[in-house]
Tab-separated table of C-alpha atoms and ligand atoms in Angstrom:
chain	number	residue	atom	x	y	z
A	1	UNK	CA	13.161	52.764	-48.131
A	2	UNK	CA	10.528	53.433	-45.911
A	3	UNK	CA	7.344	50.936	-45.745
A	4	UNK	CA	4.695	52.994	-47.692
A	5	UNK	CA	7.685	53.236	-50.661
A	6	UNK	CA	9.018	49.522	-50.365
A	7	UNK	CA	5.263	47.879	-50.799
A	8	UNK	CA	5.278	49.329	-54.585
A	9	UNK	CA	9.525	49.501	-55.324
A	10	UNK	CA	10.695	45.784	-55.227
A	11	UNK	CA	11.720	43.098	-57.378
A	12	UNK	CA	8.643	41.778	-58.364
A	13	UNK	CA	9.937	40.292	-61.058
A	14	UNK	CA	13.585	38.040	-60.481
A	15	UNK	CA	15.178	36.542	-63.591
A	16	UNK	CA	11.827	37.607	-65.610
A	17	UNK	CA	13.424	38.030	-69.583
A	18	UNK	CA	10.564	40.229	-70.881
A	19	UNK	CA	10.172	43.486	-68.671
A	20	UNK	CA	7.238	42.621	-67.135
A	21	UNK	CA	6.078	44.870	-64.655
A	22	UNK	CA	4.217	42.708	-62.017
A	23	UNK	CA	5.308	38.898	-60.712
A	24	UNK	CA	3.925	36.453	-63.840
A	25	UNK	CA	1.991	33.941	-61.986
A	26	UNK	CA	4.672	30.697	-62.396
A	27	UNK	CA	0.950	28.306	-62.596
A	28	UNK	CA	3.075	25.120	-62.707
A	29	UNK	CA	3.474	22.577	-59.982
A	30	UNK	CA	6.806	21.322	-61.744
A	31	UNK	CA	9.736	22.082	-63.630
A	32	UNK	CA	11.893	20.704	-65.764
A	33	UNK	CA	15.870	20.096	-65.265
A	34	UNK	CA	18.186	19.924	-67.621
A	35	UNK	CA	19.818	17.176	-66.003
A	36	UNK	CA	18.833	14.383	-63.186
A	37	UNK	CA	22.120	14.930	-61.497
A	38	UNK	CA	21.673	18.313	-61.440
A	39	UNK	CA	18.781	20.502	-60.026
A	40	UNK	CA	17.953	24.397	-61.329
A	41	UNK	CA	16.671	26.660	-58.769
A	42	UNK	CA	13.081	25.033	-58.502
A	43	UNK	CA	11.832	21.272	-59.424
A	44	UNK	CA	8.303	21.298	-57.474
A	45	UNK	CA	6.484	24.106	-55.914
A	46	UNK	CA	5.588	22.721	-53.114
A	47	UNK	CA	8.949	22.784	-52.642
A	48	UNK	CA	8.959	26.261	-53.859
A	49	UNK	CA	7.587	28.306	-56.639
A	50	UNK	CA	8.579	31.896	-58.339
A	51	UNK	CA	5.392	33.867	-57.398
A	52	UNK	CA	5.215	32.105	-54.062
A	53	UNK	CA	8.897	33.662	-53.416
A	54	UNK	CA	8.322	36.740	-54.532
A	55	UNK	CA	5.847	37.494	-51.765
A	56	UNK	CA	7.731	35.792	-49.099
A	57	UNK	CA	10.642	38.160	-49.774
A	58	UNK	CA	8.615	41.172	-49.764
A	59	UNK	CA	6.861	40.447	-46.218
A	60	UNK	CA	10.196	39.442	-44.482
A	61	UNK	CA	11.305	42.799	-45.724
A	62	UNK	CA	8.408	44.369	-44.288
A	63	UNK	CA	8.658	42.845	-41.036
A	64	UNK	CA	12.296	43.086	-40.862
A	65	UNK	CA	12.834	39.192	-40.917
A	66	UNK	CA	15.482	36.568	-42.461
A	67	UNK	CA	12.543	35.145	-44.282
A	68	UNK	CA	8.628	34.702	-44.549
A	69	UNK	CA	7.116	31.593	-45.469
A	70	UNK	CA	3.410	31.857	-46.837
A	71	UNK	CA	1.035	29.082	-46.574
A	72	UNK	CA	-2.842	28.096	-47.062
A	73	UNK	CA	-4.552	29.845	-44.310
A	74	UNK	CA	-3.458	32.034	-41.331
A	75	UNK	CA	-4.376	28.603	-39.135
A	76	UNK	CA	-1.964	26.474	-41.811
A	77	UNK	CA	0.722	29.292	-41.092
A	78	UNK	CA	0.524	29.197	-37.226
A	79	UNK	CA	0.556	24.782	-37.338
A	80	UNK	CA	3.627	25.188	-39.004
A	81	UNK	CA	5.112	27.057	-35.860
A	82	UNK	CA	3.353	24.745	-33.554
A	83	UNK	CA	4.845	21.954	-35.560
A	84	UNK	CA	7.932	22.976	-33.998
A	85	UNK	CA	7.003	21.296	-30.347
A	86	UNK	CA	6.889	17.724	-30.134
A	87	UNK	CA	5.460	16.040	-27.226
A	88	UNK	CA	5.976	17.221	-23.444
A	89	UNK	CA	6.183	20.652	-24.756
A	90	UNK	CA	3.917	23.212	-23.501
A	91	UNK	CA	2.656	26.465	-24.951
A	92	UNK	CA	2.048	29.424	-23.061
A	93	UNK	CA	-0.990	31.062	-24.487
A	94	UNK	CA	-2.576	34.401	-24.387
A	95	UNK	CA	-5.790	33.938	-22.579
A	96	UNK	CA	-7.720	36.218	-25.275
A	97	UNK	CA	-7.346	34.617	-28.878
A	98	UNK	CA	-9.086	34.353	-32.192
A	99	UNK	CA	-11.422	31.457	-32.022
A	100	UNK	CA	-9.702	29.722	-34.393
A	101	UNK	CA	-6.302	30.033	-33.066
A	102	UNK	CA	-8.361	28.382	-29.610
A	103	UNK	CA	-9.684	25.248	-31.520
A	104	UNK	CA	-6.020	24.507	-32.988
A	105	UNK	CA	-3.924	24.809	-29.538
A	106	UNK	CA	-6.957	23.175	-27.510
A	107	UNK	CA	-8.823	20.890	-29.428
A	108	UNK	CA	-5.373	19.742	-32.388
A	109	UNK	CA	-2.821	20.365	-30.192
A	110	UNK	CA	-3.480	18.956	-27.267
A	111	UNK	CA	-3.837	15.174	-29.563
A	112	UNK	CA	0.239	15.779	-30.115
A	113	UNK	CA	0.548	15.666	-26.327
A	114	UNK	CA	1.384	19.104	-25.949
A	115	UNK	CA	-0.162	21.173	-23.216
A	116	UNK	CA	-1.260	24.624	-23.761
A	117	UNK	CA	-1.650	27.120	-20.771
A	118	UNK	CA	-3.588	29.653	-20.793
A	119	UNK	CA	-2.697	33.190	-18.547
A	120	UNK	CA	-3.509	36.812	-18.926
A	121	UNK	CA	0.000	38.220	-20.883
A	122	UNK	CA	-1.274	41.662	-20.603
A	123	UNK	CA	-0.230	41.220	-16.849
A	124	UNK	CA	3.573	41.108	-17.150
A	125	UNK	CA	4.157	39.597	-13.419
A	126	UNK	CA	1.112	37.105	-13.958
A	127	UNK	CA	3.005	35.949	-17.061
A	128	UNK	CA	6.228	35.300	-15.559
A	129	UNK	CA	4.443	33.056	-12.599
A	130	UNK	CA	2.876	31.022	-15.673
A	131	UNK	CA	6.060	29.690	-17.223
A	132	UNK	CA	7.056	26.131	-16.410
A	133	UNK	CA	10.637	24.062	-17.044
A	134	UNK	CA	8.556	23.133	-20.203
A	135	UNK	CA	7.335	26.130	-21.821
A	136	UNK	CA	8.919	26.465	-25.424
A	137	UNK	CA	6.494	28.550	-27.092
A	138	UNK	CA	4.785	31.568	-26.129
A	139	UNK	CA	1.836	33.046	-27.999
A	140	UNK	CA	-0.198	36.020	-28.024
A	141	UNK	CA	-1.175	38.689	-30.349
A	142	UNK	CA	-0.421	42.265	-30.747
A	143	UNK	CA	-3.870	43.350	-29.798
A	144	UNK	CA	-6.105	40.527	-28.906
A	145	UNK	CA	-9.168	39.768	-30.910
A	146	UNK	CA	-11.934	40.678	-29.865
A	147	UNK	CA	-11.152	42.364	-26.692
A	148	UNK	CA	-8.629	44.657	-27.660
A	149	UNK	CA	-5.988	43.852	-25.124
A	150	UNK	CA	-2.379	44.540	-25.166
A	151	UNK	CA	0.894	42.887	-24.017
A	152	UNK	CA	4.506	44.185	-23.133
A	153	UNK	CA	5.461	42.733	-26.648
A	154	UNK	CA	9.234	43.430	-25.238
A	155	UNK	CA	9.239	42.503	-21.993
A	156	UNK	CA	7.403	39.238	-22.881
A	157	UNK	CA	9.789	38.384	-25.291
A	158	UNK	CA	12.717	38.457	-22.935
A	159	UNK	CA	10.623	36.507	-20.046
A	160	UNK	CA	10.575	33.733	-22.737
A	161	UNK	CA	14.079	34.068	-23.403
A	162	UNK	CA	14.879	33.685	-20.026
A	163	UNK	CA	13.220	30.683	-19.945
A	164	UNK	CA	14.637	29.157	-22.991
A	165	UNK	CA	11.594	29.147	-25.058
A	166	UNK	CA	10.304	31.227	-28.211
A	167	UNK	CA	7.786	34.320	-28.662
A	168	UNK	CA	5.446	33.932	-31.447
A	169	UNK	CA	3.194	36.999	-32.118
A	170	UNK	CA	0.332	36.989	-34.346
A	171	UNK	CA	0.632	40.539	-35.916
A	172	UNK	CA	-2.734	40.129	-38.078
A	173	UNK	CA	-4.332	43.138	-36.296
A	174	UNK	CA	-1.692	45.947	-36.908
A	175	UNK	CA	0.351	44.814	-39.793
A	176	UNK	CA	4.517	45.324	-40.079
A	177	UNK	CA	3.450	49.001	-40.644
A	178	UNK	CA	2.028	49.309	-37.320
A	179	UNK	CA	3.883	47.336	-35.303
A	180	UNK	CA	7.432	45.003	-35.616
A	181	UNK	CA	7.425	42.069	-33.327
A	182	UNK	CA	10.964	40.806	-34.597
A	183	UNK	CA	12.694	44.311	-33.499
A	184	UNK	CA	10.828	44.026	-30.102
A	185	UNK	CA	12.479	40.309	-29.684
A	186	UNK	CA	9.854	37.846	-30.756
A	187	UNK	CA	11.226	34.638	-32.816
A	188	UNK	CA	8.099	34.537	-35.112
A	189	UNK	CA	5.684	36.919	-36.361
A	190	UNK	CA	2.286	35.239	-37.947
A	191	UNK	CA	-0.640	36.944	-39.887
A	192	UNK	CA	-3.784	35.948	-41.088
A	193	UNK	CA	-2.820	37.772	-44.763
A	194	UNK	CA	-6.467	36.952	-45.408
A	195	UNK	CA	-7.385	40.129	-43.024
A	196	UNK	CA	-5.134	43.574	-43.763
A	197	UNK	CA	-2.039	42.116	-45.999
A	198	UNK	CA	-4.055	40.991	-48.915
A	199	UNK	CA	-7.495	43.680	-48.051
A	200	UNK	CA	-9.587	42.343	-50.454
A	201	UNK	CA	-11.455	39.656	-49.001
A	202	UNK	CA	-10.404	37.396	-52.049
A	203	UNK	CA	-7.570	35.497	-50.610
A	204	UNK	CA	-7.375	33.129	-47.590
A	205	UNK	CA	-3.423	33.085	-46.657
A	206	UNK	CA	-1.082	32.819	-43.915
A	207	UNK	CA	2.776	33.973	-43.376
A	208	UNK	CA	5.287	33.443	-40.951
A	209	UNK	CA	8.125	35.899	-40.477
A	210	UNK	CA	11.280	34.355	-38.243
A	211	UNK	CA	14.657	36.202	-37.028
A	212	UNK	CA	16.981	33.744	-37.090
A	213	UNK	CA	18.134	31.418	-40.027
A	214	UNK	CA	17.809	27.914	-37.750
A	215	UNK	CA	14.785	28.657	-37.392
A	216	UNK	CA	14.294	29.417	-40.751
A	217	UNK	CA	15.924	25.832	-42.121
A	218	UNK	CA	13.448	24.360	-39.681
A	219	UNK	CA	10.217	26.385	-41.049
A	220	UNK	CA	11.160	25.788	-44.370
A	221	UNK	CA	11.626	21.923	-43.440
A	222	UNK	CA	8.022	22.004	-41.960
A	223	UNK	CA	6.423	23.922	-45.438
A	224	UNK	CA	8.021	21.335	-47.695
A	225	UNK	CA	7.498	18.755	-45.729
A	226	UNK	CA	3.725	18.999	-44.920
A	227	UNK	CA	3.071	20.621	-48.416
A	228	UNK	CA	0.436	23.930	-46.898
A	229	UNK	CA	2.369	26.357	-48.970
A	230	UNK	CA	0.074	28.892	-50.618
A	231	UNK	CA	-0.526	28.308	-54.441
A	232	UNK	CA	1.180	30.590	-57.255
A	233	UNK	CA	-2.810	32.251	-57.500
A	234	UNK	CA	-3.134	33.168	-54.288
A	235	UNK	CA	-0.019	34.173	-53.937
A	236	UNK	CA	-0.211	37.116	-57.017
A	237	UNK	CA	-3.263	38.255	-55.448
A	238	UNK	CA	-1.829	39.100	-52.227
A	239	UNK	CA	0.623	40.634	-53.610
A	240	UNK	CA	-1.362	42.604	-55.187
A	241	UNK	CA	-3.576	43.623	-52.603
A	242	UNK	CA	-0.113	43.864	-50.724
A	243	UNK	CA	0.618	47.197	-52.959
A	244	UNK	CA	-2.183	49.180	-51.573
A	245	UNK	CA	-1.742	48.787	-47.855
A	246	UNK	CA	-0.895	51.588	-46.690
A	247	UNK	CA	-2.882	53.538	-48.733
A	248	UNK	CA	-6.042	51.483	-47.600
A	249	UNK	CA	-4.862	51.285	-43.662
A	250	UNK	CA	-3.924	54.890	-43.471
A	251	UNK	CA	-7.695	55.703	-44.543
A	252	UNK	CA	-9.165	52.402	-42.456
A	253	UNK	CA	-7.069	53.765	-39.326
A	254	UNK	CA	-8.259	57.386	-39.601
A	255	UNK	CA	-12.195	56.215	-40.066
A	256	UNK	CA	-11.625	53.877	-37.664
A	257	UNK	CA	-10.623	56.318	-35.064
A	258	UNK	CA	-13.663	58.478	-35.758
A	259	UNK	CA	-16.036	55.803	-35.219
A	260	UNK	CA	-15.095	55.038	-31.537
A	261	UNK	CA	-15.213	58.821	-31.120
A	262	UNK	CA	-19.011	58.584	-32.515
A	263	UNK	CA	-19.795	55.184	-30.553
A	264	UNK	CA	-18.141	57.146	-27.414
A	265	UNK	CA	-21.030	59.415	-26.941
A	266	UNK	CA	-23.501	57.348	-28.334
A	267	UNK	CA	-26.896	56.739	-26.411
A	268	UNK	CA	-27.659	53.052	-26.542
A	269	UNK	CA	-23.707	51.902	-26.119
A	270	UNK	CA	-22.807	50.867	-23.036
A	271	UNK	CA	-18.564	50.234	-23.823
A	272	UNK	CA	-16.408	51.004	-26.317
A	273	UNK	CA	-13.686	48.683	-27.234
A	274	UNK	CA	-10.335	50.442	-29.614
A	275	UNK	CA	-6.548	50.685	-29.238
A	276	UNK	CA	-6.755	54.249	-30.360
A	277	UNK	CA	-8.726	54.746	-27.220
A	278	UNK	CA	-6.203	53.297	-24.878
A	279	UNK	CA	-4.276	56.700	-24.399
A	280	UNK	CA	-2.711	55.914	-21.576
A	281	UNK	CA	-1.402	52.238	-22.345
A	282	UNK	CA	2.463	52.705	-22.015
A	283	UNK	CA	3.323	49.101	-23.989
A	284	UNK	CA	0.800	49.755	-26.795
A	285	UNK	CA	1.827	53.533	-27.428
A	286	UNK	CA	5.749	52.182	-27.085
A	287	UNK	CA	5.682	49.468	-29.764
A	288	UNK	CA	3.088	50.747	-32.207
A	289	UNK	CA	2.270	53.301	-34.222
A	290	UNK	CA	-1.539	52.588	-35.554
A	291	UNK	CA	-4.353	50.992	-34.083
A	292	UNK	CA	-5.673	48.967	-36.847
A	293	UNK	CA	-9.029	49.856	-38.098
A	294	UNK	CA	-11.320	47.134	-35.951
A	295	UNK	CA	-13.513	48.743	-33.133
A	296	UNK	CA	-15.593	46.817	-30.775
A	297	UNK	CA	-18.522	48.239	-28.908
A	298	UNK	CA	-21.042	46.839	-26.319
A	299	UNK	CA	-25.130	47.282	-25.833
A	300	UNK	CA	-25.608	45.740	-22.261
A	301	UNK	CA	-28.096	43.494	-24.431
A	302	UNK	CA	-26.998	40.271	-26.920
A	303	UNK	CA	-30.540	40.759	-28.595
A	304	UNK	CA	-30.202	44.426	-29.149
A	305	UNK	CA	-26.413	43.639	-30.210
A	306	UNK	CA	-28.503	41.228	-33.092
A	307	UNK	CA	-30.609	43.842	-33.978
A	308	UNK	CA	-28.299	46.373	-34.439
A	309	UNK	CA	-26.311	43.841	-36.775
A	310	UNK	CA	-29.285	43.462	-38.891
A	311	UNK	CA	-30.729	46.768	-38.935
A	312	UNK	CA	-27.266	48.071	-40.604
A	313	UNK	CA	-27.272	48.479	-44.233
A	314	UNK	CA	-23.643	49.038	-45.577
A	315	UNK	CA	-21.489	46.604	-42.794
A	316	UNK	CA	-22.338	43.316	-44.248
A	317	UNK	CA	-22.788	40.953	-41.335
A	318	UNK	CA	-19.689	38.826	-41.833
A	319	UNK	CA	-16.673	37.351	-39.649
A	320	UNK	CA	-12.736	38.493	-40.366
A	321	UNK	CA	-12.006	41.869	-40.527
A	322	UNK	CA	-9.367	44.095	-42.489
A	323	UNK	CA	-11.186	43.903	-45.646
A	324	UNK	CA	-12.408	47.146	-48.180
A	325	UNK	CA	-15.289	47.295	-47.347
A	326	UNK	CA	-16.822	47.637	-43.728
A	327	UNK	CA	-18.666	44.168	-41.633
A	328	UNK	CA	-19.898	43.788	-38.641
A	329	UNK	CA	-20.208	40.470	-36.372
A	330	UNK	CA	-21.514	38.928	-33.061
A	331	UNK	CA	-18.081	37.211	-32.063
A	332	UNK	CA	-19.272	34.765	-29.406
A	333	UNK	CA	-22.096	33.644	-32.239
A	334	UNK	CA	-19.336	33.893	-35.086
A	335	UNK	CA	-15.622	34.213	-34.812
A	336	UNK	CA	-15.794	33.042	-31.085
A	337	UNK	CA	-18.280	30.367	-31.395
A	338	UNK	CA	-15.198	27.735	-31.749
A	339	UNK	CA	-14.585	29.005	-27.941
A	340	UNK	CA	-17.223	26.838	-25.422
A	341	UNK	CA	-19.384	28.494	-23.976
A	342	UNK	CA	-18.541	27.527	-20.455
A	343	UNK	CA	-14.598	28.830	-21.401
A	344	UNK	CA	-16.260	32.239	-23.332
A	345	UNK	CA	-18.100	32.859	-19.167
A	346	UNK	CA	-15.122	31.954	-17.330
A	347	UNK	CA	-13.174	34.320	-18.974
A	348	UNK	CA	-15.646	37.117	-18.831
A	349	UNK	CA	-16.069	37.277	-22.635
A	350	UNK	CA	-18.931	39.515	-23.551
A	351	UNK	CA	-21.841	38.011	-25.290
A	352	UNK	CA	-23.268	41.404	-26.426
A	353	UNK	CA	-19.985	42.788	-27.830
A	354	UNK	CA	-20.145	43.964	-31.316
A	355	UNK	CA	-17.341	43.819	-33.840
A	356	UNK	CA	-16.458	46.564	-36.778
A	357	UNK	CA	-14.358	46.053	-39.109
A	358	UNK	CA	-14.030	49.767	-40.801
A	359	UNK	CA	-13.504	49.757	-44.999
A	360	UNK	CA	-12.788	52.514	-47.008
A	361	UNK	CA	-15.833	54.280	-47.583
A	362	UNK	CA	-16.470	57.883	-46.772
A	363	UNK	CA	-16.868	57.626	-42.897
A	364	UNK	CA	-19.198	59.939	-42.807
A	365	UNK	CA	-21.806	57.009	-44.866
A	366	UNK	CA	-20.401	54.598	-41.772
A	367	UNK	CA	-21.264	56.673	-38.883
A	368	UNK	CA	-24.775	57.972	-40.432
A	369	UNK	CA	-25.930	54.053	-40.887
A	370	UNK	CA	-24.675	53.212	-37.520
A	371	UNK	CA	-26.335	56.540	-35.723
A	372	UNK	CA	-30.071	55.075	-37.100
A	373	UNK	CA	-29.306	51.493	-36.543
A	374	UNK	CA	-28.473	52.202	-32.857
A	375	UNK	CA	-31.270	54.391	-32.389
A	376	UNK	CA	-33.637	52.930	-34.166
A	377	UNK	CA	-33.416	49.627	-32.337
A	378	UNK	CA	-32.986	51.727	-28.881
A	379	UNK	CA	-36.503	52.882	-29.929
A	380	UNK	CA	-37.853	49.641	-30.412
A	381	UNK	CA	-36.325	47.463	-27.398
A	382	UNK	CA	-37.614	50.011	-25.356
A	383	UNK	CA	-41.127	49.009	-25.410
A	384	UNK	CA	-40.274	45.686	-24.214
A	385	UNK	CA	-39.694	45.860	-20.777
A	386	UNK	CA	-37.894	42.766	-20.287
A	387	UNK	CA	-34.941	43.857	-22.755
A	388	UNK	CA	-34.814	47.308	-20.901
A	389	UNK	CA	-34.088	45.870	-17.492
A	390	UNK	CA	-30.959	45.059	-19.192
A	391	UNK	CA	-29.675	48.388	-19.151
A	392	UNK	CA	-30.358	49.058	-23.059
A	393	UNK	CA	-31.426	52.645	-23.092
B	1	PLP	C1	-8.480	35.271	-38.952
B	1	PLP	C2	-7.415	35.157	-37.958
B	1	PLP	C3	-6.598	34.025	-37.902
B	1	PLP	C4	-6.820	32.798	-38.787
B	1	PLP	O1	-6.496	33.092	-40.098
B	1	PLP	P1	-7.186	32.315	-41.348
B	1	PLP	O2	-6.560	32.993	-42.515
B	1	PLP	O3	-8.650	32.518	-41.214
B	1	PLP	O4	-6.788	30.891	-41.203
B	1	PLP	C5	-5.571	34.008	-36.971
B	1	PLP	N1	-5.359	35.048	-36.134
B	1	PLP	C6	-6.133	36.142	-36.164
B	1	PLP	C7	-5.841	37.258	-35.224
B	1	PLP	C8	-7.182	36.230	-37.074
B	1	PLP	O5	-7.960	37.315	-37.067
């Protein structure tokens, strides 16, 4: 079966005596056995629940995995990888990462005695010179948020198994429909099911996809054990939302797409940030097939950037991304704010960039709204001299 047929042909509904046509959401935290001696397929759902297993089979179909565990949050779903290391280890970070995924490897992490280095993995050589005899765990995401960068997914993955230590790739942006991590050699593949999996903007969640049954045991250890597993709720809602995805990224991709093409020959934009725009990037064209549907764009200006944001009527200023209908946000004031500000400079990261996260709505309502928001703050700024010496107009 091919993706777009397996999200809506599966067994939703194991062992179900009825005929009911969508997983029944098993709202029980226990259940009883018919004997103390001997235990029936579930006794506790944090140790595992019907609903709960029902979506982790379906994603580590989708990705291609031996199995998916599905926790809290995206952040509760990448600890339980990280819970892997113990002291001494060190991570090997991406140097361009969601905020959030920053505050847990710097700020959590680093309390565990585990060191997390930071190097640019979109530079294959520059990533090889950054392992060291304790490396375990190397991280990075299949196109960076918010800068849009992408690494050698492959050739990563076999510089880290040189070096004895596992490739976890945070696959939020594209989605198993877009890109496979586990068939280009990565150990784990993590979303944020909050963003694209579950589309709705009604579910935080988290899932981890592994290759290999060890390291499956051991996940599975670390979601009993620490008790983040998502709830049975939660859990029917994504997959629910799970049904529509390609239906809802095939539209998000295609809008998306069109909207760098507007905010490429826009007046007023000064850079424009999109995977579809990177026609020439050899890794990203060789292990994916969409782009996702966020696009970031720059102003030259952080105040214009704000005024854009608010002069927009139908993105709701809002952070995540991957949701129905279309946002916009200021990372470095919003998703990125977790980053210092000294860390944001050092690396470069742009405080005027703009993020879009594209819904489904008729694109041709998206591009209209941001055509007069651009221009009609380029109009404005431009009587104050001191914003136009930034290079607005
Ligand atoms: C949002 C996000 C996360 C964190 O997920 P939560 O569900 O918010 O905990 C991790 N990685 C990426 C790329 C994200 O966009």
């Amino acid at each position: 079966m091919r993706p777009a047929t397996r999200l809506v042909q599966f067994n939703a509904c194991p062992g179900e005596p009825f005929g009911a046509t969508c997983t029944p959401v098993y709202q029980t935290a226990t259940f009883d056995q018919d004997s103390p001696l001997e235990f029936g397929r579930y006794d506790y759902t944090r140790s595992g629940n019907p609903t709960r297993e029902v979506l982790e089979r379906q994603i580590a179909d989708l990705e291609g995995g031996v199995r998916c565990f599905a926790f809290a949050s995206g952040l509760a779903a990448i600890t339980a990888v990280l819970n892997l290391l113990g002291p001494g280890d060190e991570v090997l970070a991406c140097d361009d990462l969601y905020g959030g995924t920053y505050r847990l490897l710097s700020r959590i992490l680093a309390r565990r005695g585990i060191v997390v280095n930071y190097a640019d993995l979109t530079d294959t050589q520059a990533a090889a010179a950054a392992f060291t005899p304790r490396t375990k765990l190397v991280f990075l995401e299949s196109v960076s948020n918010p800068l849009m960068r992408i690494c050698d997914i492959k050739a990563i993955a076999e510089l880290a198994h040189r070096h004895n230590a596992h490739l976890c790739v945070d696959n939020t942006a594209l989605t198993p429909l877009s890109c496979r991590p586990l068939e280009l050699g990565a150990d784990f593949v993590v979303h944020s099911a909050t963003k694209y999996l579950c589309g709705h903007s009604d579910v935080t969640a988290g899932v981890v996809t592994v290759r290999d049954k060890a390291l499956a045991d051991e996940l599975y250890m670390i979601q009993n054990g620490e008790g983040a597993g998502l709830g049975p709720q939660d859990s029917y809602l994504l997959l629910r939302g799970l049904k529509t995805l390609d239906l809802r990224l095939e539209r998000q991709q295609r809008s998306a797409a069109k909207v760098a093409e507007f905010l490429e020959t826009c007046p007023g934009v000064t850079q424009v940030l999109f995977p579809g725009l990177e026609k020439h990037n050899v890794a990203h064209l060789r292990q994916s097939t969409g782009h996702g549907a966020v696009v970031c764009f720059r102003t030259g200006s952080p105040q214009v950037s704000a005024a854009i944001l608010e002069s927009l009527t139908l993105f709701g200023i809002r952070v995540s991304f991957g949701g129905v209908s279309s946002s916009a946000s200021l990372p470095c004031r919003m998703s990125h704010a977790s980053i210092p500000a000294p860390v944001r400079e050092a690396r470069h990261f742009p405080e005027d960039l703009i993020r879009l996260s594209i819904g489904i709505e008729d694109v041709r309502d998206l591009i209209e709204d941001l055509r007069r928001a651009v221009a009609s703050v380029a109009t404005v700024v431009c009587c104050e001299p001191a914003v136009c010496s930034q290079g607005v107009a």
